[in-house]
Amino acid sequence: MNSPSAGIEARAGASGGKLAEEVARRRTFAVISHPDAGKSTLTEALALHAKVISEAGAIHGKAGRKSTVSDWMEMEKARGISVSSTALQFEYGDCVINLVDTPGHSDFSEDTYRVLTAVDAAVMLIDAAKGLEPQTLKLFQVARDRGIPVITVINKWDRPGRAPLELLDEILDRIGLTPTPLFLPVGIAGDFRGLLRRGPAESEGAPAEYIHFTRTAGGATIAPEEHYTPEQAADQEGEAWTTAAEESELLSAAGQDHDQELFLAGQTSPVIYASAMLNFGVRQILETLIELAPPPGPRADLAGTPRVPADPFSAVVFKVQAGMDAAHRDRLAFMRIVSGEFERGMVVTHAQTGRPFATKYALTVFGRDRTTVDTAYPGDIVGLVNATALAPGHTLFSDKKVEFPPIPSFAPEHFATLRARTADKYKQFRKAIDQLDSEGVVQVLRNDTRGDASPVLAAVGPMQFEVVTARMLTEFNVETHLDFLPYQLARRTDATSAPELARQRGVEVFTRTDGAMLALFGDKWRLQYIQKEMPALTLEPLVATAD
Ligand SMILES: Nc1nc2c(ncn2[C@@H]2O[C@H](COP(=O)(O)OP(=O)(O)OP(=O)(O)O)[C@@H](O)[C@H]2O)c(=O)[nH]1
Ligand SMILES: [Mg+2]
């Protein structure tokens, strides 16, 4: 494999020194995929390999594995799905890893999308039995649009699934990304014995070695590895080995060998077969990330000028989350440092308001656990406590002003009113709505006709409403009632067009918390009719959608 270290200093824009060194040893990436491919399980397995946790799935180990370090919300534990992205920072060898586990469900794709604005690489999981699934395809497109290189993990190889090369063909055919496996599975899906490590491109597919894994009870601990030469492997594994070796040659004949430049350019993707549950291939994933994924590099500001890591401090906020700690009830704004050294206590400027911002309470997070952080570097994800002014997409900087492009909000397609079941809880209800609104859990829409007691919630997917009602109850002790509204789409309008629109049957106009005016329509025919009858009215599509 080529080493990515050449060019690190050039990327960092520095000629050496502490900052350049710190930047060079950081890797910041997201784990993405369709629901259930094993992102949270892999996240946990990676933490296990870095020895930051001692056992996977140990927290609720009763019926085997239950919740993972990254699924800490009540709803996540109860359902076994991720509803919110979770950041973990840990060291592995000389490296500092900033890892974000994302929710796979499309209803939460806005959260995943925000995370993808904050990372330098993505690990894309594919379920060995299911192959490419719709949400994986969409997320891959987002990664590609953002120029984020992708490492592919074909997961769940411990269970019956498809043939290894068939899965690769699907990636090539359906997303036009050339898969270049670094490791191939020895043993068919369901009979996972180990990995064949492929040699460099020059070796024309000749295997470099065989890594045999041994299962541990429930996959709770690191799977022991034994390393063998190809000859030993052939003796030991027989046909399972020869098949893998032949596949490696076939891939080389087709030109599917790793090429660092093409990978960084988003044209190829290194592939590793793994079982996150059994911890097979997990160390190889971690080491591939360290060896191949790019360290933090420049980021373009609003004017398109690159901000390089060696520039004075700057950071983007990509997520706001409250309710992580019932005892403190605080709200964390997560920023990804783009440039400069961060020191806790430094006073920076909030680009959106021009106001100074004190960073006295800065934390590194590990799931819901947190520790005070004193210094941090480009690539790091840092939580700022009770930073009420900060919202996703905001910029913090020191020295000369810089502002990064805003993160577009998704077009909502589901609408409902929400009210407290009993009037005595109104005050908490208002507080909770403001809180969830500022986190971007849902969008909150208001107009004078409906008033404040039952605001309209707008979501990309209906599961977001479930998160709202569940958190209302667990964090604010408010029972709520939800009524779905018969609207399906929203268009951005303005104060001039609003009164005329509001008079139309089946149309309602609202102001979103960020000040945008939205007109809601029952269906696209109603919208088209109004556009045709009154072409002068402002009705613009919202920027991004979940599809
Ligand atoms: N057999 C097997 N099961 C796995 C493996 N990895 C994950 N699972 C199981 O697959 C299910 C889903 O795993 P998660 O890690 O929660 O999946 P996820 O991608 O985080 O799901 P969302 O966050 O909801 O998108 C769980 O029951 C896991 O135990 C694996 O390698 N092999
Ligand atoms: Mg998950």
mmCIF file of N, CA and C and ligand atoms in Angstrom, residues 31-43 65-66 68 70-71 76 79-84 101-105 125 127 155-159 274-280, ligand 1:
data_model
loop_
_atom_site.group_PDB
_atom_site.id
_atom_site.type_symbol
_atom_site.label_atom_id
_atom_site.label_comp_id
_atom_site.label_asym_id
_atom_site.label_seq_id
_atom_site.Cartn_x
_atom_site.Cartn_y
_atom_site.Cartn_z
ATOM 1 N N VAL A 31 -19.302 6.441 9.902
ATOM 2 C CA VAL A 31 -19.723 5.112 9.467
ATOM 3 C C VAL A 31 -21.141 5.271 8.927
ATOM 4 N N ILE A 32 -21.333 4.898 7.649
ATOM 5 C CA ILE A 32 -22.633 5.116 6.999
ATOM 6 C C ILE A 32 -23.159 3.824 6.364
ATOM 7 N N SER A 33 -24.470 3.711 6.285
ATOM 8 C CA SER A 33 -25.098 2.607 5.537
ATOM 9 C C SER A 33 -26.598 2.635 5.722
ATOM 10 N N HIS A 34 -27.246 1.772 5.001
ATOM 11 C CA HIS A 34 -28.647 1.434 5.180
ATOM 12 C C HIS A 34 -28.836 0.937 6.623
ATOM 13 N N PRO A 35 -30.057 1.052 7.196
ATOM 14 C CA PRO A 35 -30.273 0.555 8.557
ATOM 15 C C PRO A 35 -29.844 -0.899 8.716
ATOM 16 N N ASP A 36 -29.292 -1.183 9.887
ATOM 17 C CA ASP A 36 -29.069 -2.567 10.292
ATOM 18 C C ASP A 36 -27.854 -3.263 9.689
ATOM 19 N N ALA A 37 -27.037 -2.559 8.928
ATOM 20 C CA ALA A 37 -25.874 -3.227 8.331
ATOM 21 C C ALA A 37 -24.784 -3.478 9.371
ATOM 22 N N GLY A 38 -24.924 -2.826 10.540
ATOM 23 C CA GLY A 38 -23.969 -3.096 11.619
ATOM 24 C C GLY A 38 -23.058 -1.936 11.971
ATOM 25 N N LYS A 39 -23.483 -0.691 11.698
ATOM 26 C CA LYS A 39 -22.652 0.482 11.984
ATOM 27 C C LYS A 39 -22.325 0.627 13.472
ATOM 28 N N SER A 40 -23.356 0.522 14.299
ATOM 29 C CA SER A 40 -23.117 0.716 15.735
ATOM 30 C C SER A 40 -22.302 -0.445 16.289
ATOM 31 N N THR A 41 -22.532 -1.628 15.757
ATOM 32 C CA THR A 41 -21.755 -2.799 16.188
ATOM 33 C C THR A 41 -20.295 -2.625 15.784
ATOM 34 N N LEU A 42 -20.069 -2.130 14.569
ATOM 35 C CA LEU A 42 -18.690 -1.909 14.127
ATOM 36 C C LEU A 42 -18.028 -0.795 14.940
ATOM 37 N N THR A 43 -18.774 0.263 15.208
ATOM 38 C CA THR A 43 -18.243 1.365 16.010
ATOM 39 C C THR A 43 -17.738 0.827 17.343
ATOM 40 N N ARG A 65 -26.129 -9.609 22.906
ATOM 41 C CA ARG A 65 -25.720 -8.215 22.832
ATOM 42 C C ARG A 65 -26.947 -7.334 22.744
ATOM 43 N N LYS A 66 -26.908 -6.257 23.421
ATOM 44 C CA LYS A 66 -28.019 -5.311 23.275
ATOM 45 C C LYS A 66 -27.505 -3.976 22.805
ATOM 46 N N THR A 68 -25.173 -0.663 22.181
ATOM 47 C CA THR A 68 -23.766 -0.406 21.928
ATOM 48 C C THR A 68 -23.407 0.933 22.573
ATOM 49 N N SER A 70 -22.605 3.578 21.222
ATOM 50 C CA SER A 70 -23.125 4.731 20.503
ATOM 51 C C SER A 70 -24.651 4.832 20.533
ATOM 52 N N ASP A 71 -25.338 3.750 20.877
ATOM 53 C CA ASP A 71 -26.799 3.825 20.990
ATOM 54 C C ASP A 71 -27.160 3.988 22.461
ATOM 55 N N GLU A 76 -33.214 4.246 21.371
ATOM 56 C CA GLU A 76 -32.230 3.454 20.630
ATOM 57 C C GLU A 76 -32.033 2.096 21.292
ATOM 58 N N ARG A 79 -35.262 -0.103 20.773
ATOM 59 C CA ARG A 79 -35.534 -0.578 19.417
ATOM 60 C C ARG A 79 -34.328 -1.208 18.733
ATOM 61 N N GLY A 80 -33.150 -0.986 19.297
ATOM 62 C CA GLY A 80 -31.952 -1.518 18.643
ATOM 63 C C GLY A 80 -31.608 -0.795 17.356
ATOM 64 N N ILE A 81 -32.090 0.451 17.217
ATOM 65 C CA ILE A 81 -31.700 1.237 16.042
ATOM 66 C C ILE A 81 -31.068 2.539 16.518
ATOM 67 N N SER A 82 -30.293 3.168 15.654
ATOM 68 C CA SER A 82 -29.736 4.468 15.997
ATOM 69 C C SER A 82 -30.675 5.541 15.485
ATOM 70 N N VAL A 83 -31.006 6.503 16.339
ATOM 71 C CA VAL A 83 -31.850 7.605 15.883
ATOM 72 C C VAL A 83 -31.064 8.910 15.802
ATOM 73 N N SER A 84 -29.836 8.873 16.310
ATOM 74 C CA SER A 84 -29.051 10.098 16.316
ATOM 75 C C SER A 84 -27.583 9.736 16.162
ATOM 76 N N ASP A 101 -20.691 7.532 14.473
ATOM 77 C CA ASP A 101 -21.660 6.508 14.088
ATOM 78 C C ASP A 101 -22.928 7.252 13.688
ATOM 79 N N THR A 102 -23.498 6.930 12.521
ATOM 80 C CA THR A 102 -24.681 7.658 12.063
ATOM 81 C C THR A 102 -25.902 6.748 12.046
ATOM 82 N N PRO A 103 -27.105 7.331 12.124
ATOM 83 C CA PRO A 103 -28.305 6.511 12.000
ATOM 84 C C PRO A 103 -28.546 6.158 10.542
ATOM 85 N N GLY A 104 -28.988 4.935 10.261
ATOM 86 C CA GLY A 104 -29.183 4.514 8.878
ATOM 87 C C GLY A 104 -30.558 4.867 8.334
ATOM 88 N N HIS A 105 -31.554 4.923 9.214
ATOM 89 C CA HIS A 105 -32.928 5.126 8.752
ATOM 90 C C HIS A 105 -33.072 6.459 8.016
ATOM 91 N N LEU A 125 -20.830 0.560 5.021
ATOM 92 C CA LEU A 125 -21.069 -0.848 5.330
ATOM 93 C C LEU A 125 -22.065 -1.465 4.361
ATOM 94 N N ASP A 127 -24.233 -5.120 3.926
ATOM 95 C CA ASP A 127 -24.604 -6.399 4.518
ATOM 96 C C ASP A 127 -24.341 -7.488 3.455
ATOM 97 N N ASN A 155 -19.933 -6.479 5.559
ATOM 98 C CA ASN A 155 -20.092 -6.954 6.941
ATOM 99 C C ASN A 155 -20.982 -8.194 7.016
ATOM 100 N N LYS A 156 -20.996 -8.795 8.162
ATOM 101 C CA LYS A 156 -21.816 -9.970 8.489
ATOM 102 C C LYS A 156 -21.385 -11.189 7.685
ATOM 103 N N TRP A 157 -20.073 -11.292 7.391
ATOM 104 C CA TRP A 157 -19.597 -12.451 6.631
ATOM 105 C C TRP A 157 -19.745 -13.756 7.419
ATOM 106 N N ASP A 158 -20.039 -13.637 8.697
ATOM 107 C CA ASP A 158 -20.266 -14.836 9.515
ATOM 108 C C ASP A 158 -21.612 -15.476 9.224
ATOM 109 N N ARG A 159 -22.446 -14.773 8.444
ATOM 110 C CA ARG A 159 -23.765 -15.327 8.133
ATOM 111 C C ARG A 159 -23.859 -15.638 6.656
ATOM 112 N N ALA A 274 -15.698 -8.431 6.614
ATOM 113 C CA ALA A 274 -15.578 -8.452 8.070
ATOM 114 C C ALA A 274 -16.811 -9.034 8.735
ATOM 115 N N SER A 275 -16.677 -9.285 10.004
ATOM 116 C CA SER A 275 -17.830 -9.531 10.859
ATOM 117 C C SER A 275 -17.641 -8.651 12.089
ATOM 118 N N ALA A 276 -18.419 -7.570 12.113
ATOM 119 C CA ALA A 276 -18.312 -6.645 13.247
ATOM 120 C C ALA A 276 -18.702 -7.360 14.533
ATOM 121 N N MET A 277 -19.630 -8.307 14.394
ATOM 122 C CA MET A 277 -20.105 -8.985 15.590
ATOM 123 C C MET A 277 -19.061 -9.918 16.180
ATOM 124 N N LEU A 278 -18.326 -10.606 15.304
ATOM 125 C CA LEU A 278 -17.307 -11.537 15.809
ATOM 126 C C LEU A 278 -15.944 -10.868 15.960
ATOM 127 N N ASN A 279 -15.878 -9.592 15.570
ATOM 128 C CA ASN A 279 -14.596 -8.867 15.585
ATOM 129 C C ASN A 279 -13.582 -9.427 14.593
ATOM 130 N N PHE A 280 -14.074 -10.023 13.509
ATOM 131 C CA PHE A 280 -13.174 -10.498 12.458
ATOM 132 C C PHE A 280 -12.964 -9.341 11.468
HETATM 133 N N1 LIG B 1 -24.344 -11.961 12.321
HETATM 134 C C1 LIG B 1 -23.956 -10.716 12.421
HETATM 135 N N2 LIG B 1 -24.785 -9.799 12.920
HETATM 136 C C2 LIG B 1 -24.371 -8.521 12.996
HETATM 137 C C3 LIG B 1 -23.069 -8.126 12.580
HETATM 138 N N3 LIG B 1 -22.946 -6.796 12.776
HETATM 139 C C4 LIG B 1 -24.106 -6.388 13.316
HETATM 140 N N4 LIG B 1 -24.967 -7.423 13.463
HETATM 141 C C5 LIG B 1 -26.332 -7.403 14.008
HETATM 142 O O1 LIG B 1 -27.155 -6.630 13.152
HETATM 143 C C6 LIG B 1 -28.123 -5.881 13.901
HETATM 144 C C7 LIG B 1 -27.987 -4.414 13.572
HETATM 145 O O2 LIG B 1 -26.734 -3.933 14.030
HETATM 146 P P1 LIG B 1 -26.465 -2.412 14.355
HETATM 147 O O3 LIG B 1 -25.024 -2.286 14.631
HETATM 148 O O4 LIG B 1 -27.418 -1.876 15.360
HETATM 149 O O5 LIG B 1 -26.825 -1.790 12.931
HETATM 150 P P2 LIG B 1 -26.783 -0.260 12.504
HETATM 151 O O6 LIG B 1 -26.226 -0.225 11.125
HETATM 152 O O7 LIG B 1 -26.109 0.551 13.538
HETATM 153 O O8 LIG B 1 -28.342 0.092 12.441
HETATM 154 P P3 LIG B 1 -29.012 1.572 12.448
HETATM 155 O O9 LIG B 1 -28.223 2.409 13.364
HETATM 156 O O10 LIG B 1 -30.411 1.407 12.909
HETATM 157 O O11 LIG B 1 -28.960 2.060 11.046
HETATM 158 C C8 LIG B 1 -27.845 -6.193 15.358
HETATM 159 O O12 LIG B 1 -28.710 -7.209 15.753
HETATM 160 C C9 LIG B 1 -26.398 -6.679 15.346
HETATM 161 O O13 LIG B 1 -26.103 -7.561 16.406
HETATM 162 C C10 LIG B 1 -22.206 -9.126 12.050
HETATM 163 O O14 LIG B 1 -21.074 -8.891 11.660
HETATM 164 N N5 LIG B 1 -22.712 -10.394 11.992
#
